[in-house]
PDB file of C-alpha atoms in Angstrom:
ATOM      1  CA  ALA G   1     -25.202  -0.088   0.282  1.00 94.00           C
ATOM      2  CA  PHE G   2     -22.096   0.505  -1.830  1.00 96.00           C
ATOM      3  CA  ILE G   3     -20.973  -3.094  -2.289  1.00 97.00           C
ATOM      4  CA  ASN G   4     -24.522  -4.238  -3.009  1.00 97.00           C
ATOM      5  CA  SER G   5     -24.932  -1.529  -5.653  1.00 98.00           C
ATOM      6  CA  LEU G   6     -22.208  -3.161  -7.752  1.00 98.00           C
ATOM      7  CA  THR G   7     -22.937  -5.584 -10.549  1.00 98.00           C
ATOM      8  CA  GLU G   8     -21.693  -9.147 -10.211  1.00 97.00           C
ATOM      9  CA  ALA G   9     -18.830  -8.356 -12.598  1.00 98.00           C
ATOM     10  CA  GLN G  10     -17.852  -5.268 -10.591  1.00 98.00           C
ATOM     11  CA  GLN G  11     -17.990  -7.228  -7.323  1.00 98.00           C
ATOM     12  CA  LYS G  12     -15.589  -9.800  -8.764  1.00 98.00           C
ATOM     13  CA  VAL G  13     -13.037  -7.006  -9.213  1.00 98.00           C
ATOM     14  CA  ALA G  14     -13.757  -5.148  -5.958  1.00 98.00           C
ATOM     15  CA  ILE G  15     -13.991  -8.122  -3.575  1.00 98.00           C
ATOM     16  CA  ALA G  16     -10.514  -9.392  -2.793  1.00 96.00           C
ATOM     17  CA  SER G  17     -11.844 -12.079  -0.453  1.00 95.00           C
ATOM     18  CA  SER G  18     -15.302 -13.282   0.498  1.00 93.00           C
ATOM     19  CA  THR G  19     -14.019 -14.042   3.986  1.00 90.00           C
ATOM     20  CA  LYS G  20     -12.817 -11.520   6.531  1.00 87.00           C
ATOM     21  CA  SER G  21      -9.684 -12.146   8.559  1.00 79.00           C
ATOM     22  CA  ASN G  22      -9.359 -10.771  12.054  1.00 77.00           C
ATOM     23  CA  GLU G  23      -7.444  -7.627  11.088  1.00 79.00           C
ATOM     24  CA  SER G  24      -7.112  -6.357   7.534  1.00 83.00           C
ATOM     25  CA  MET G  25      -6.215  -2.713   8.180  1.00 80.00           C
ATOM     26  CA  LYS G  26      -3.109  -1.522   6.339  1.00 84.00           C
ATOM     27  CA  ALA G  27      -2.887   2.118   7.496  1.00 79.00           C
ATOM     28  CA  GLY G  28      -3.525   1.790  11.209  1.00 75.00           C
ATOM     29  CA  ALA G  29      -1.224   2.286  14.173  1.00 72.00           C
ATOM     30  CA  PHE G  30       2.501   1.716  13.656  1.00 69.00           C
ATOM     31  CA  SER G  31       2.259   2.093   9.886  1.00 75.00           C
ATOM     32  CA  ASP G  32       3.712   5.576   9.691  1.00 72.00           C
ATOM     33  CA  ASN G  33       3.968   6.839   6.124  1.00 73.00           C
ATOM     34  CA  ALA G  34       2.842   3.482   4.794  1.00 78.00           C
ATOM     35  CA  THR G  35       2.518   2.890   1.094  1.00 82.00           C
ATOM     36  CA  GLN G  36      -0.017   0.516  -0.391  1.00 87.00           C
ATOM     37  CA  ALA G  37      -0.513  -0.604  -3.967  1.00 92.00           C
ATOM     38  CA  TYR G  38      -3.857   0.314  -5.465  1.00 95.00           C
ATOM     39  CA  GLU G  39      -6.182  -2.657  -5.512  1.00 96.00           C
ATOM     40  CA  GLY G  40      -9.739  -3.429  -6.499  1.00 98.00           C
ATOM     41  CA  LEU G  41     -12.259  -1.566  -8.604  1.00 98.00           C
ATOM     42  CA  ARG G  42     -11.386   1.832 -10.120  1.00 98.00           C
ATOM     43  CA  GLY G  43     -13.736   4.752  -9.689  1.00 98.00           C
ATOM     44  CA  ASP G  44     -13.971   5.317 -13.423  1.00 97.00           C
ATOM     45  CA  ARG G  45     -15.708   1.920 -13.696  1.00 98.00           C
ATOM     46  CA  LEU G  46     -18.647   3.054 -11.539  1.00 98.00           C
ATOM     47  CA  THR G  47     -22.017   4.483 -12.488  1.00 98.00           C
ATOM     48  CA  THR G  48     -22.992   7.923 -11.216  1.00 97.00           C
ATOM     49  CA  ALA G  49     -25.136   6.391  -8.462  1.00 98.00           C
ATOM     50  CA  GLN G  50     -22.296   4.060  -7.407  1.00 98.00           C
ATOM     51  CA  LYS G  51     -19.860   6.992  -7.313  1.00 98.00           C
ATOM     52  CA  ARG G  52     -22.207   8.818  -4.942  1.00 97.00           C
ATOM     53  CA  LYS G  53     -22.311   5.782  -2.650  1.00 98.00           C
ATOM     54  CA  LEU G  54     -18.511   5.482  -2.704  1.00 98.00           C
ATOM     55  CA  LEU G  55     -18.096   9.186  -1.916  1.00 98.00           C
ATOM     56  CA  ALA G  56     -20.601   8.778   0.927  1.00 97.00           C
ATOM     57  CA  ILE G  57     -18.167   6.361   2.632  1.00 97.00           C
ATOM     58  CA  VAL G  58     -15.421   8.975   2.507  1.00 97.00           C
ATOM     59  CA  GLU G  59     -17.754  11.803   3.475  1.00 97.00           C
ATOM     60  CA  VAL G  60     -18.517  10.110   6.803  1.00 96.00           C
ATOM     61  CA  PHE G  61     -14.902  10.816   7.749  1.00 96.00           C
ATOM     62  CA  VAL G  62     -14.348  14.119   5.949  1.00 97.00           C
ATOM     63  CA  SER G  63     -17.539  15.673   7.332  1.00 96.00           C
ATOM     64  CA  ARG G  64     -16.071  15.665  10.829  1.00 94.00           C
ATOM     65  CA  ALA G  65     -14.074  18.751   9.825  1.00 93.00           C
ATOM     66  CA  LYS G  66     -15.542  22.240   9.705  1.00 96.00           C
ATOM     67  CA  ALA G  67     -18.028  22.610   6.850  1.00 96.00           C
ATOM     68  CA  ASP G  68     -15.810  24.762   4.605  1.00 97.00           C
ATOM     69  CA  VAL G  69     -12.818  22.463   5.080  1.00 95.00           C
ATOM     70  CA  ALA G  70     -14.960  19.385   4.452  1.00 96.00           C
ATOM     71  CA  ARG G  71     -16.385  20.873   1.239  1.00 97.00           C
ATOM     72  CA  ALA G  72     -12.892  21.682  -0.059  1.00 97.00           C
ATOM     73  CA  ARG G  73     -11.600  18.211   0.855  1.00 96.00           C
ATOM     74  CA  MET G  74     -14.565  16.449  -0.773  1.00 97.00           C
ATOM     75  CA  ALA G  75     -14.073  18.542  -3.915  1.00 97.00           C
ATOM     76  CA  GLU G  76     -10.427  17.432  -4.040  1.00 96.00           C
ATOM     77  CA  ILE G  77     -11.399  13.786  -3.502  1.00 97.00           C
ATOM     78  CA  SER G  78     -14.109  14.035  -6.176  1.00 97.00           C
ATOM     79  CA  ARG G  79     -11.589  15.399  -8.689  1.00 97.00           C
ATOM     80  CA  HIS G  80      -9.574  12.186  -8.207  1.00 97.00           C
ATOM     81  CA  LEU G  81     -12.521   9.811  -8.329  1.00 97.00           C
ATOM     82  CA  ALA G  82     -11.399   8.250 -11.621  1.00 97.00           C
ATOM     83  CA  ASP G  83      -8.083   7.366  -9.919  1.00 96.00           C
ATOM     84  CA  THR G  84      -9.750   6.034  -6.780  1.00 98.00           C
ATOM     85  CA  TYR G  85      -9.797   2.313  -6.018  1.00 98.00           C
ATOM     86  CA  VAL G  86     -12.066   0.426  -3.682  1.00 98.00           C
ATOM     87  CA  THR G  87     -11.347  -3.027  -2.330  1.00 97.00           C
ATOM     88  CA  TRP G  88     -13.539  -5.190  -0.112  1.00 97.00           C
ATOM     89  CA  ALA G  89     -13.137  -8.289   2.032  1.00 96.00           C
ATOM     90  CA  GLY G  90     -15.803 -10.193   3.882  1.00 94.00           C
ATOM     91  CA  GLY G  91     -19.505 -10.613   3.513  1.00 92.00           C
ATOM     92  CA  ILE G  92     -21.992  -8.389   1.760  1.00 95.00           C
ATOM     93  CA  ALA G  93     -25.020  -9.052   3.974  1.00 92.00           C
ATOM     94  CA  ASP G  94     -26.163  -6.121   6.105  1.00 90.00           C
ATOM     95  CA  ASP G  95     -24.822  -7.698   9.306  1.00 88.00           C
ATOM     96  CA  ALA G  96     -21.667  -9.313   7.857  1.00 91.00           C
ATOM     97  CA  ALA G  97     -18.204  -8.373   9.049  1.00 89.00           C
ATOM     98  CA  PHE G  98     -16.295  -6.614   6.270  1.00 94.00           C
ATOM     99  CA  TYR G  99     -13.245  -4.566   5.398  1.00 95.00           C
ATOM    100  CA  VAL G 100     -13.328  -1.751   2.842  1.00 97.00           C
ATOM    101  CA  ARG G 101     -10.491   0.455   1.622  1.00 97.00           C
ATOM    102  CA  VAL G 102     -11.054   3.563  -0.495  1.00 98.00           C
ATOM    103  CA  HIS G 103      -7.680   4.641  -1.846  1.00 97.00           C
ATOM    104  CA  SER G 104      -6.680   7.434  -4.215  1.00 96.00           C
ATOM    105  CA  PRO G 105      -3.782   9.855  -4.667  1.00 94.00           C
ATOM    106  CA  VAL G 106      -5.439  12.185  -2.126  1.00 94.00           C
ATOM    107  CA  VAL G 107      -7.281   9.986   0.397  1.00 95.00           C
ATOM    108  CA  TRP G 108      -6.981   6.608   2.089  1.00 94.00           C
ATOM    109  CA  VAL G 109      -9.984   5.422   4.119  1.00 96.00           C
ATOM    110  CA  GLU G 110     -10.282   2.057   5.804  1.00 95.00           C
ATOM    111  CA  VAL G 111     -13.168   0.515   7.742  1.00 94.00           C
ATOM    112  CA  ASP G 112     -12.176  -2.792   9.314  1.00 93.00           C
ATOM    113  CA  CYS G 113     -14.423  -5.069  11.372  1.00 89.00           C
ATOM    114  CA  GLN G 114     -12.007  -6.814  13.723  1.00 83.00           C
ATOM    115  CA  GLY G 115     -12.041  -9.497  16.345  1.00 73.00           C
ATOM    116  CA  PRO G 116     -13.670  -8.322  19.564  1.00 71.00           C
ATOM    117  CA  GLY G 117     -10.463  -7.966  21.606  1.00 67.00           C
ATOM    118  CA  PRO G 118      -9.963  -8.137  25.370  1.00 62.00           C
ATOM    119  CA  LEU G 119     -13.015  -6.003  26.282  1.00 60.00           C
ATOM    120  CA  ALA G 120     -15.437  -7.982  24.125  1.00 59.00           C
ATOM    121  CA  GLY G 121     -17.763  -8.940  26.955  1.00 59.00           C
ATOM    122  CA  ALA G 122     -18.237  -5.314  27.976  1.00 61.00           C
ATOM    123  CA  TYR G 123     -19.526  -4.457  24.511  1.00 59.00           C
ATOM    124  CA  GLY G 124     -21.430  -7.628  23.679  1.00 60.00           C
ATOM    125  CA  ALA G 125     -18.969  -8.645  20.949  1.00 57.00           C
ATOM    126  CA  THR G 126     -18.178 -12.177  22.053  1.00 59.00           C
ATOM    127  CA  GLN G 127     -17.945 -14.241  18.878  1.00 58.00           C
ATOM    128  CA  GLY G 128     -14.833 -16.160  19.885  1.00 63.00           C
ATOM    129  CA  GLY G 129     -12.404 -13.681  18.316  1.00 66.00           C
ATOM    130  CA  ASP G 130     -14.105 -13.692  14.905  1.00 77.00           C
ATOM    131  CA  PRO G 131     -14.540 -10.313  13.210  1.00 80.00           C
ATOM    132  CA  THR G 132     -17.815  -8.598  14.025  1.00 78.00           C
ATOM    133  CA  GLN G 133     -19.538  -5.326  13.252  1.00 79.00           C
ATOM    134  CA  LEU G 134     -19.472  -4.661  16.999  1.00 76.00           C
ATOM    135  CA  HIS G 135     -15.698  -4.037  16.952  1.00 77.00           C
ATOM    136  CA  VAL G 136     -14.711  -1.730  14.107  1.00 85.00           C
ATOM    137  CA  HIS G 137     -11.517   0.216  13.485  1.00 87.00           C
ATOM    138  CA  SER G 138     -11.443   2.992  10.931  1.00 90.00           C
ATOM    139  CA  ILE G 139      -9.006   5.592   9.682  1.00 91.00           C
ATOM    140  CA  ILE G 140      -8.632   8.368   7.151  1.00 91.00           C
ATOM    141  CA  ARG G 141      -5.180   9.309   5.930  1.00 89.00           C
ATOM    142  CA  THR G 142      -3.495  11.329   3.214  1.00 86.00           C
ATOM    143  CA  PRO G 143      -1.338   9.002   1.072  1.00 84.00           C
ATOM    144  CA  ASN G 144       2.290  10.092   0.996  1.00 71.00           C
ATOM    145  CA  GLY G 145       1.203  13.099   3.052  1.00 68.00           C
ATOM    146  CA  ASN G 146       3.673  12.701   5.885  1.00 67.00           C
ATOM    147  CA  ASP G 147       0.662  12.534   8.184  1.00 67.00           C
ATOM    148  CA  TYR G 148       2.644  10.843  10.944  1.00 66.00           C
ATOM    149  CA  GLY G 149       5.576  13.247  10.743  1.00 65.00           C
ATOM    150  CA  LYS G 150       8.465  11.467   9.046  1.00 66.00           C
ATOM    151  CA  GLU G 151      11.882  12.428  10.433  1.00 71.00           C
ATOM    152  CA  LEU G 152      13.166  14.096   7.277  1.00 73.00           C
ATOM    153  CA  LEU G 153      16.365  15.532   8.781  1.00 78.00           C
ATOM    154  CA  ARG G 154      17.301  12.152  10.295  1.00 78.00           C
ATOM    155  CA  GLN G 155      16.588  10.474   6.951  1.00 78.00           C
ATOM    156  CA  HIS G 156      18.838  13.023   5.224  1.00 83.00           C
ATOM    157  CA  TYR G 157      21.711  12.363   7.645  1.00 84.00           C
ATOM    158  CA  LEU G 158      21.377   8.608   7.209  1.00 85.00           C
ATOM    159  CA  THR G 159      21.253   8.663   3.421  1.00 86.00           C
ATOM    160  CA  SER G 160      23.553  11.516   2.416  1.00 86.00           C
ATOM    161  CA  PRO G 161      27.205  10.537   1.940  1.00 82.00           C
ATOM    162  CA  HIS G 162      28.526  13.995   2.873  1.00 78.00           C
ATOM    163  CA  HIS G 163      27.415  13.379   6.499  1.00 65.00           C
ATOM    164  CA  THR G 164      29.435  10.209   7.000  1.00 59.00           C
TER     165      THR G 164
END
């Protein structure tokens, strides 16, 4: 609904690729404290209706928290909507495999349709390793939020000359 709410000009900015590779996720496993350049269409370029659709993507993840926590988090994310970027890869048809990243100073959400993997037959996702909506990875993170627990003391010892 979000990508199809964009004008053709907006889609040209938001869609990084009209094809979807097997795995596009940038913030998944083994990417502790990852940094990613902002890419795509800025939130301040969206209409009010488009902003609601973009926030609805994030709300799917945020709403899993207790209601008061989710409301506070969504308020924080909404305050940064002008500084939020959305990028897309893949098709825009309802059944097309796609990748979407919503990225701001306070939230990083990714939804990534991936190749079916080794258990594909058990889940009916047997398209020869091509990305499918039947095998989706998703994540919500806090950019630069130390959400994987960076070893700050170890980093200090390795980078401070007075410990050599």
